[in-house]
Amino acid sequence: MKKFLVLALFTISLTMCNLGLAQNFNLSPANNAQNVNPDTHLVITFPDQPNLGSSGQVRIYDAADDRLIDTLDLSIPPGPTEPDKTKVPYTPIPYQYLPGKFTNANTRPGTPSGAALPTPDTYQLTIIGGFTDAFHFYPVIIHGSTATIYPHNNLLEYNKTYYIQIDPEVLTTPDNSFPGINDKTAWTFSTKTAPPPANSQYLTVSADGSGSFNTVQGAIDSTPDYSTKPITIFIKNGDYEEIVYFRNKSNLTIIGESRENVIVHYANNEVFNPHPLNVATNEWPGTFPSRRAAFMVDHSTDINLVNMTIMTTAKGQAEGLLLAGERIICSDLTIVGDGDALQSNGPVYLKNCSVTGGGDIVLGRGPTFFDRCRMYSTGYVYMWIRNTEANHGNIFLNCSFKTLNGRQTEIARAPQNKKYNYPHAEAVLLNCALEGISPVGWGRICDDCTNIHYWEYNSTSLADGTPVDTSQRHPASRQLKMPDDAETIINYSTPAYILGGWQPQLAPLILSQPDNLTVQPGHTAELSVKTAAVPDPVCQWYKNGTAITGCTKPTLKIKNADANDSGQYTVTFTNDSGSCTSRPIALTVK
């Protein structure tokens, strides 16, 4: 009897502890939460920083029948930490390239089946973007006092109720106050009854769950392949720690609420997600390019990435952004990687982007056109170009190159690397500002330089705008001059000439605009609206619906404002692809 009583008291105590979790540990989704997006992460915020264990499980159950939906086993390591010289080949049943489309066998996107089933002697695996070979991933990530649990992609469904169980060894605290979760009612939530309509052309992503999706990948997965209608995914300000990969998408615009506050990132690199053995190079169209970047676009057309920060937090061969497709526009992006920060297999057009990395900062096969972009190196060469004679390489118009840490480096290195050689490599700088570029400018060039285009025109100092001394440039490089090279300079300044006849087009998108403004009489009133558009739009300001003569710049300045300047102001931006108008901005002068 005494033994039974002790056991009963222990059970009651443990149950009460689990039921009281919400009082000591913040859960998201909250216990008993409703209308949760199925792509939610599971987040526990502790009073102090927790420690991640190397054993135990996180389990997700369907509350309707106690069916186990997903298991995360912490005894399985996330992924390799040292280079794998053997490199596991793709599965026997990968997706296959067929004319005009891909097919993948025996799995729906997100189902951890086939090769994506982890076993104790391998690594954690999850399917991203429907690619059946899967990616290595971290099942739990801790930052400060917050532990984020990542279920396998696309396993949770709409109109379901789930409960979570966590073994106590998964997460521990310094005071051992977290007992795990084993009660069915301690952490339960219900998902939304239905997804957005299948024909939705505007989707929202919000890390706090207030949008259509919690994750960027979840929103992309919901869109149809080869869409003939334009679809926009709007990402609200937030931190999105996830690998993003998609293929076979078209007519898709992904735009962030703000460049600085929408951060999509992950600690991914070539070691963690290496190239498979049976894909030696990426030279042919339609091949899966790599799994090592934070954000990857594969075999997709008419894609616009706008107004956000994309970065990898890992070192090594680790792109922030990897692009492989047709007609991709990147506008107002901050891209951060390490070696190979940006891989671009075009045609790709980048406008007003910044790219920061540690070596071969731009890697790819082109053609890629950089328009008013800023390139930053931590001290190593800026690019390794792999274009063939079939297309142009990397063209930089009105860009800047700045080598950090007081170091000097070259613009591009040799187009030959081991058994690979690219004798038609092309990198052309037009009206670019340079800092930290060595006097020779260009690295070693292969023996036959006949078809190499390492060209500059009007390179100036980033510090003071004076002409760069190019007298010691590599003899295989070339300085373009006016008027002798006028036709070449004009052609290479034209995106369509570089991009195989494609003229990039992006209808104006409002990125930021001011709130209503009140100023005192005699002061300056300044209203500024920022847009992304390709090509540059024309703009027109209006006061109370009437066009203001001569006010055709994104920023409107009214000096010595008086009461007559009070009113409702808007500005319209227009290019050949469309137009957009800001919301009314109330200016009050009093």
XYZ file of C-alpha atoms in Angstrom, residues 4-558:
555
model
C 1.400 2.311 -4.298
C 0.857 5.621 -2.478
C 4.401 6.820 -3.233
C 3.984 5.904 -6.889
C 0.638 7.699 -7.068
C 2.067 10.852 -5.475
C 5.022 10.770 -7.883
C 2.664 10.472 -10.854
C 0.496 13.340 -9.625
C 3.579 15.492 -9.033
C 5.005 14.801 -12.490
C 1.662 15.473 -14.147
C 1.268 18.763 -12.285
C 4.804 19.714 -13.284
C 4.035 19.072 -16.931
C 0.696 20.871 -16.710
C 2.510 23.832 -15.159
C 5.020 24.220 -17.960
C 3.321 27.297 -19.349
C 3.939 29.074 -16.038
C 7.717 28.599 -16.159
C 8.490 28.041 -19.823
C 6.992 29.990 -22.670
C 5.646 27.763 -25.452
C 4.967 28.736 -29.056
C 2.482 27.778 -30.312
C 0.941 28.285 -26.891
C -0.710 25.327 -25.249
C -4.230 24.882 -26.649
C -3.514 27.397 -29.433
C -5.955 27.432 -32.347
C -5.522 28.336 -36.041
C -1.841 27.415 -36.096
C -0.057 27.186 -39.453
C 1.052 23.600 -40.150
C 4.561 24.799 -41.039
C 5.086 26.149 -37.520
C 8.269 25.557 -35.597
C 8.008 24.531 -31.945
C 9.628 27.099 -29.678
C 10.389 26.911 -25.959
C 11.739 29.972 -24.165
C 13.445 29.171 -20.861
C 14.302 31.428 -17.924
C 17.989 30.670 -18.639
C 19.934 29.264 -21.570
C 19.216 25.547 -22.006
C 21.673 22.894 -23.135
C 20.989 20.560 -26.055
C 21.341 16.878 -25.306
C 22.702 14.141 -27.556
C 19.902 11.669 -26.892
C 16.161 11.559 -26.383
C 13.309 12.271 -28.743
C 10.777 14.918 -29.671
C 7.523 13.297 -30.815
C 4.422 14.771 -32.417
C 1.121 12.886 -32.188
C -2.268 13.257 -33.821
C -4.537 13.896 -30.841
C -7.490 12.255 -32.559
C -6.034 8.743 -32.463
C -2.634 9.045 -30.756
C -0.938 8.249 -34.065
C 2.764 9.161 -34.127
C 3.253 11.778 -36.857
C 6.886 12.766 -36.514
C 9.958 11.874 -34.486
C 13.150 13.851 -33.994
C 15.840 11.636 -32.485
C 18.664 13.614 -30.886
C 20.976 10.596 -30.937
C 21.305 11.099 -34.715
C 23.877 13.805 -35.536
C 22.596 16.712 -37.667
C 25.141 16.337 -40.462
C 28.819 15.953 -41.322
C 31.343 18.194 -39.625
C 34.331 17.095 -41.696
C 34.609 16.847 -45.506
C 33.347 13.522 -46.815
C 35.776 12.361 -49.514
C 33.547 9.453 -50.515
C 30.471 11.647 -51.069
C 27.307 9.608 -50.969
C 25.651 9.444 -54.418
C 22.114 10.504 -55.099
C 19.475 7.904 -54.338
C 18.652 5.237 -56.930
C 15.349 7.060 -57.519
C 16.164 10.777 -57.686
C 14.061 13.229 -59.593
C 14.799 12.805 -63.267
C 15.292 15.428 -65.934
C 12.781 15.198 -68.745
C 12.241 17.743 -71.529
C 10.386 20.652 -69.985
C 9.771 19.156 -66.554
C 11.031 17.119 -63.662
C 9.509 14.032 -62.111
C 10.252 12.563 -58.738
C 9.179 9.091 -57.704
C 7.473 7.523 -54.716
C 7.231 10.521 -52.436
C 5.187 13.617 -51.928
C 7.126 16.772 -51.052
C 8.060 16.805 -47.403
C 7.505 13.136 -46.658
C 10.632 11.724 -45.013
C 10.512 8.483 -46.970
C 13.051 6.461 -48.911
C 16.489 7.987 -48.527
C 15.109 10.685 -46.249
C 14.463 8.189 -43.459
C 17.246 8.746 -40.910
C 18.967 5.720 -39.452
C 21.291 5.613 -36.421
C 24.419 5.368 -38.574
C 23.619 8.372 -40.795
C 22.485 11.957 -40.239
C 19.308 13.907 -39.746
C 17.446 14.252 -43.053
C 14.460 16.266 -44.191
C 13.006 16.847 -47.641
C 12.996 20.484 -48.751
C 11.233 21.693 -51.847
C 10.315 18.162 -52.859
C 13.868 17.064 -53.578
C 13.826 13.396 -52.588
C 17.481 13.087 -51.653
C 16.830 15.345 -48.665
C 19.013 17.765 -46.742
C 20.882 17.446 -43.474
C 19.416 19.780 -40.872
C 19.493 20.744 -37.205
C 16.418 19.341 -35.406
C 16.861 21.795 -32.525
C 18.613 25.165 -32.618
C 19.306 27.179 -29.461
C 19.890 30.932 -29.353
C 20.167 32.403 -25.904
C 17.270 31.162 -23.773
C 15.200 30.019 -26.769
C 15.164 26.499 -28.216
C 13.518 26.096 -31.618
C 12.431 22.611 -32.662
C 12.177 21.894 -36.401
C 9.690 19.152 -37.365
C 10.273 17.407 -40.684
C 8.848 19.524 -43.492
C 5.220 19.218 -44.561
C 4.159 16.448 -42.187
C 1.656 18.440 -40.155
C -1.690 18.963 -41.855
C -4.598 21.371 -41.766
C -7.625 20.796 -39.541
C -5.734 18.625 -37.052
C -4.962 18.733 -33.353
C -1.499 17.644 -32.236
C 0.279 17.135 -28.959
C 4.014 17.190 -28.284
C 6.154 14.980 -26.104
C 9.778 15.749 -25.297
C 12.099 13.402 -23.438
C 13.836 15.129 -20.501
C 17.346 14.523 -21.902
C 16.606 16.540 -25.074
C 16.880 19.875 -23.281
C 18.373 20.530 -19.887
C 18.714 23.671 -17.820
C 21.398 24.614 -15.280
C 18.971 24.046 -12.412
C 17.453 20.886 -13.982
C 14.036 22.531 -13.824
C 12.806 21.217 -17.184
C 11.358 17.720 -16.773
C 10.501 17.231 -20.423
C 6.901 16.887 -21.567
C 5.080 13.575 -21.345
C 1.513 14.581 -20.629
C -0.849 14.696 -23.609
C -2.376 17.973 -22.484
C 0.805 19.877 -21.600
C 1.511 21.093 -25.129
C -1.253 20.745 -27.690
C -2.418 22.925 -30.562
C -4.840 22.853 -33.486
C -3.978 23.851 -37.037
C -6.018 26.045 -39.335
C -9.024 24.365 -40.887
C -7.839 24.902 -44.468
C -4.931 26.327 -46.476
C -5.200 29.517 -48.515
C -7.247 29.014 -51.694
C -5.361 27.062 -54.357
C -5.568 30.005 -56.759
C -4.137 32.522 -54.255
C -1.855 35.027 -55.913
C -0.762 36.787 -52.703
C 0.560 34.947 -49.648
C 2.054 36.284 -46.424
C 4.785 34.822 -44.253
C 5.199 35.827 -40.631
C 7.495 34.161 -38.116
C 4.978 34.839 -35.334
C 2.234 32.888 -37.102
C 0.075 35.867 -38.011
C 0.469 35.299 -41.751
C -0.603 32.574 -44.135
C 2.609 30.697 -43.274
C 5.298 30.734 -40.599
C 8.159 29.875 -42.938
C 9.380 31.011 -46.325
C 9.654 27.394 -47.445
C 6.097 26.641 -46.377
C 4.757 29.464 -48.530
C 6.816 28.429 -51.547
C 5.765 24.788 -51.182
C 2.126 25.855 -51.388
C 2.540 27.427 -54.832
C 2.000 25.364 -57.993
C 4.850 24.329 -60.242
C 5.146 26.155 -63.565
C 2.540 28.752 -62.622
C 1.320 30.791 -65.569
C -0.115 33.427 -63.234
C 2.023 35.769 -61.134
C 2.221 34.885 -57.429
C 3.604 37.174 -54.720
C 4.922 35.980 -51.352
C 5.246 38.834 -48.868
C 7.571 38.186 -45.911
C 6.910 40.225 -42.785
C 9.810 41.487 -40.695
C 11.333 38.655 -38.701
C 14.104 36.118 -38.319
C 13.739 33.081 -40.589
C 16.339 30.458 -39.748
C 15.693 27.846 -42.402
C 17.156 26.327 -45.534
C 15.137 27.510 -48.521
C 15.200 25.453 -51.711
C 12.755 25.321 -54.590
C 12.659 24.207 -58.197
C 10.206 24.199 -61.099
C 8.625 27.499 -60.022
C 7.746 30.354 -62.354
C 6.202 33.824 -62.184
C 7.026 34.049 -58.494
C 7.924 37.239 -56.595
C 9.263 36.940 -53.042
C 9.464 40.335 -51.349
C 10.455 41.283 -47.815
C 8.855 43.964 -45.686
C 12.274 45.552 -45.150
C 15.765 44.760 -46.301
C 17.304 45.015 -42.850
C 14.615 43.252 -40.818
C 13.708 40.272 -43.002
C 16.622 37.886 -42.463
C 16.586 34.445 -44.066
C 19.615 32.486 -42.899
C 21.064 29.096 -42.021
C 24.414 27.531 -41.093
C 24.761 25.524 -44.293
C 27.858 24.728 -46.348
C 29.510 22.131 -48.591
C 30.582 20.012 -45.606
C 27.145 19.936 -43.992
C 25.280 19.253 -47.266
C 27.909 18.071 -49.769
C 27.671 17.454 -53.487
C 26.778 13.851 -54.266
C 29.355 11.630 -55.916
C 27.399 11.038 -59.105
C 27.044 14.718 -60.009
C 30.540 15.780 -61.001
C 29.755 19.241 -62.374
C 26.809 21.549 -62.888
C 27.529 22.350 -66.515
C 24.237 21.300 -68.049
C 20.789 22.898 -67.700
C 18.250 21.272 -65.434
C 20.633 19.680 -62.949
C 20.306 20.051 -59.217
C 23.004 22.603 -58.476
C 23.948 22.127 -54.834
C 22.560 21.703 -51.341
C 25.087 23.894 -49.582
C 23.516 27.377 -49.692
C 21.091 29.038 -47.306
C 18.694 29.989 -50.116
C 18.564 28.085 -53.437
C 16.600 28.651 -56.640
C 16.795 25.707 -59.045
C 15.403 25.206 -62.565
C 12.952 28.088 -62.127
C 11.942 30.908 -64.452
C 10.759 34.488 -64.015
C 11.671 34.691 -60.332
C 11.962 38.005 -58.450
C 13.721 38.198 -55.069
C 13.296 41.626 -53.508
C 14.109 43.559 -50.338
C 15.569 41.178 -47.744
C 18.787 39.816 -46.267
C 19.863 36.303 -47.282
C 22.865 34.801 -45.548
C 24.684 31.708 -44.450
C 26.283 31.754 -41.021
C 28.676 28.875 -41.805
C 32.249 29.067 -43.088
C 33.775 27.324 -46.106
C 32.063 26.840 -49.441
C 28.852 28.399 -48.253
C 26.704 30.555 -50.498
C 24.084 32.795 -49.024
C 22.218 32.638 -52.362
C 22.500 30.092 -55.165
C 20.639 30.661 -58.438
C 20.071 28.312 -61.357
C 17.335 29.139 -63.813
C 16.082 31.578 -66.393
C 15.175 35.244 -66.021
C 15.871 35.796 -62.330
C 15.808 39.328 -60.881
C 17.393 40.181 -57.537
C 16.670 43.694 -56.290
C 17.597 45.388 -53.022
C 19.066 42.250 -51.472
C 21.833 41.925 -48.902
C 23.637 38.650 -49.627
C 26.182 37.270 -47.172
C 28.178 34.083 -47.579
C 31.707 32.861 -47.125
C 33.617 31.194 -49.948
C 31.315 31.508 -52.964
C 28.858 33.941 -51.340
C 26.729 34.133 -54.495
C 26.467 31.443 -57.137
C 24.746 32.700 -60.259
C 23.832 30.462 -63.172
C 21.766 32.830 -65.258
C 20.422 34.710 -66.976
C 20.359 36.744 -63.750
C 19.983 40.492 -63.207
C 20.938 42.092 -59.884
C 20.123 45.674 -59.002
C 21.069 47.599 -55.871
C 22.298 44.474 -54.098
C 25.262 44.014 -51.774
C 27.316 40.805 -51.740
C 29.797 40.023 -48.963
C 32.032 36.976 -48.796
C 35.442 35.523 -48.201
C 36.618 34.303 -51.583
C 35.262 33.529 -55.061
C 32.513 35.787 -53.813
C 30.711 35.426 -57.134
C 30.863 31.929 -58.588
C 28.853 30.815 -61.575
C 28.347 30.310 -65.238
C 26.539 33.515 -66.127
C 25.260 35.462 -67.800
C 24.868 37.801 -64.839
C 24.381 41.579 -64.971
C 25.156 43.607 -61.829
C 23.598 47.087 -61.791
C 24.641 49.500 -59.014
C 25.666 46.697 -56.684
C 28.219 46.733 -53.860
C 30.753 43.930 -53.567
C 32.680 43.311 -50.339
C 35.561 40.878 -49.837
C 37.146 39.963 -46.527
C 40.447 39.743 -48.365
C 40.217 37.133 -51.101
C 39.582 37.210 -54.846
C 36.136 38.419 -55.907
C 35.172 35.834 -58.502
C 35.824 32.638 -60.378
C 33.939 32.764 -63.665
C 32.836 29.584 -65.436
C 30.947 30.821 -68.464
C 31.542 29.089 -71.785
C 31.464 30.648 -75.242
C 27.698 30.040 -75.292
C 26.962 33.076 -73.111
C 28.428 36.119 -71.405
C 29.886 36.056 -67.893
C 29.718 38.671 -65.108
C 29.126 42.309 -66.067
C 29.266 45.097 -63.471
C 27.813 48.517 -64.295
C 28.216 51.415 -61.838
C 29.159 49.014 -59.027
C 31.698 49.203 -56.213
C 34.323 46.728 -54.981
C 35.697 47.143 -51.463
C 38.219 44.802 -49.869
C 37.843 44.805 -46.100
C 40.380 44.463 -43.281
C 42.916 46.683 -45.033
C 43.836 43.910 -47.476
C 44.311 43.843 -51.230
C 43.099 41.211 -53.668
C 42.268 40.650 -57.325
C 39.001 41.034 -59.208
C 39.072 37.519 -60.642
C 41.316 34.493 -60.456
C 42.444 32.033 -63.092
C 39.627 30.481 -65.105
C 41.428 27.139 -64.869
C 41.105 25.006 -61.748
C 42.448 21.442 -61.686
C 40.806 19.584 -64.571
C 38.270 22.334 -65.280
C 39.112 25.128 -67.678
C 37.020 28.067 -68.867
C 38.945 29.779 -71.670
C 36.015 32.102 -72.453
C 35.711 33.506 -68.930
C 34.354 37.047 -68.928
C 34.319 39.745 -66.243
C 33.738 43.332 -67.344
C 33.708 46.375 -65.050
C 32.136 49.598 -66.363
C 32.254 52.807 -64.321
C 33.074 50.904 -61.121
C 34.622 52.287 -57.935
C 37.435 50.219 -56.404
C 39.158 49.975 -53.047
C 41.633 47.304 -51.982
C 42.285 45.984 -55.495
C 45.938 45.100 -56.151
C 47.788 47.044 -58.868
C 47.816 43.979 -61.132
C 44.034 43.862 -60.794
C 43.535 40.360 -62.134
C 44.900 37.054 -60.892
C 46.858 34.486 -62.845
C 45.290 33.770 -66.234
C 45.607 30.450 -68.059
C 48.128 29.999 -70.870
C 45.739 30.722 -73.742
C 44.220 34.159 -73.134
C 42.812 34.623 -76.628
C 39.163 34.571 -75.591
C 39.422 35.829 -72.008
C 37.509 39.073 -71.380
C 38.929 40.706 -68.266
C 38.015 44.266 -69.131
C 37.620 47.595 -67.338
C 36.312 50.954 -68.328
C 36.642 54.110 -66.236
C 37.593 52.447 -62.940
C 37.798 55.026 -60.166
C 38.832 55.172 -56.538
C 36.014 54.421 -54.124
C 37.613 56.813 -51.649
C 37.793 59.980 -53.749
C 36.505 59.243 -57.268
C 39.843 59.785 -58.987
C 40.876 57.487 -61.851
C 42.536 54.228 -60.793
C 46.148 53.738 -61.869
C 45.867 50.766 -64.238
C 49.449 50.907 -65.557
C 50.368 47.644 -63.773
C 47.300 45.654 -64.790
C 47.758 42.050 -65.923
C 48.862 42.092 -69.596
C 46.022 39.759 -70.598
C 43.424 42.207 -69.277
C 42.207 45.180 -71.260
C 41.297 48.789 -70.568
C 38.369 49.947 -72.712
C 38.551 53.515 -73.930
C 36.341 56.072 -75.608
C 35.823 56.642 -78.453
C 37.627 53.547 -79.764
C 35.514 51.107 -77.743
C 32.281 53.109 -77.739
C 30.194 50.347 -79.305
C 31.523 47.721 -76.894
C 30.896 49.958 -73.887
C 27.343 50.704 -74.999
C 26.600 47.038 -75.681
C 28.012 45.867 -72.363
C 25.999 48.546 -70.551
C 22.789 47.064 -71.966
C 21.282 44.169 -69.934
C 19.513 42.590 -72.917
C 22.805 42.367 -74.836
C 24.416 40.467 -71.963
C 21.425 38.346 -70.981
C 20.771 36.673 -74.303
C 18.101 39.110 -75.465
C 16.130 39.107 -72.197
C 15.201 42.599 -71.054
C 14.604 42.402 -67.275
C 11.208 43.790 -66.295
C 9.859 44.321 -62.788
C 6.817 46.486 -62.230
C 7.371 49.046 -59.442
C 6.977 47.751 -55.896
C 6.708 50.057 -52.871
C 9.406 49.114 -50.351
C 9.024 51.862 -47.769
C 7.180 55.121 -47.254
C 6.861 57.649 -44.442
C 4.120 57.994 -41.888
C 2.011 61.136 -41.684
C 4.162 64.162 -40.958
C 3.714 67.366 -38.943
C 6.225 70.225 -39.208
C 6.367 73.775 -37.930
C 6.022 76.706 -40.335
C 9.325 77.660 -41.946
C 10.812 74.191 -41.554
C 11.553 71.691 -44.311
C 9.084 68.885 -44.899
C 10.631 65.803 -46.490
C 8.640 62.858 -47.860
C 10.490 59.894 -49.349
C 9.187 56.671 -50.871
C 11.467 53.786 -51.846
C 10.661 51.385 -54.653
C 12.124 48.437 -56.491
C 11.614 48.517 -60.247
C 13.345 47.331 -63.404
C 14.034 49.410 -65.372
C 14.084 52.533 -63.212
C 10.602 54.046 -63.030
C 9.491 57.597 -63.619
C 7.728 59.124 -60.656
C 5.231 61.908 -60.076
C 4.127 63.483 -56.802
C 0.546 64.608 -56.226
C -1.036 66.921 -53.687
C -4.725 66.304 -53.045
C -4.874 64.370 -56.313
C -3.242 67.054 -58.490
C 0.190 66.539 -60.026
C 2.887 68.830 -58.615
C 4.854 70.324 -61.467
C 8.530 69.358 -61.472
C 8.273 66.950 -58.518
C 9.494 63.776 -60.188
C 11.994 62.315 -57.738
C 11.387 59.677 -55.030
C 12.057 62.295 -52.338
C 9.901 65.413 -52.110
C 11.389 68.320 -50.171
C 9.271 71.340 -49.286
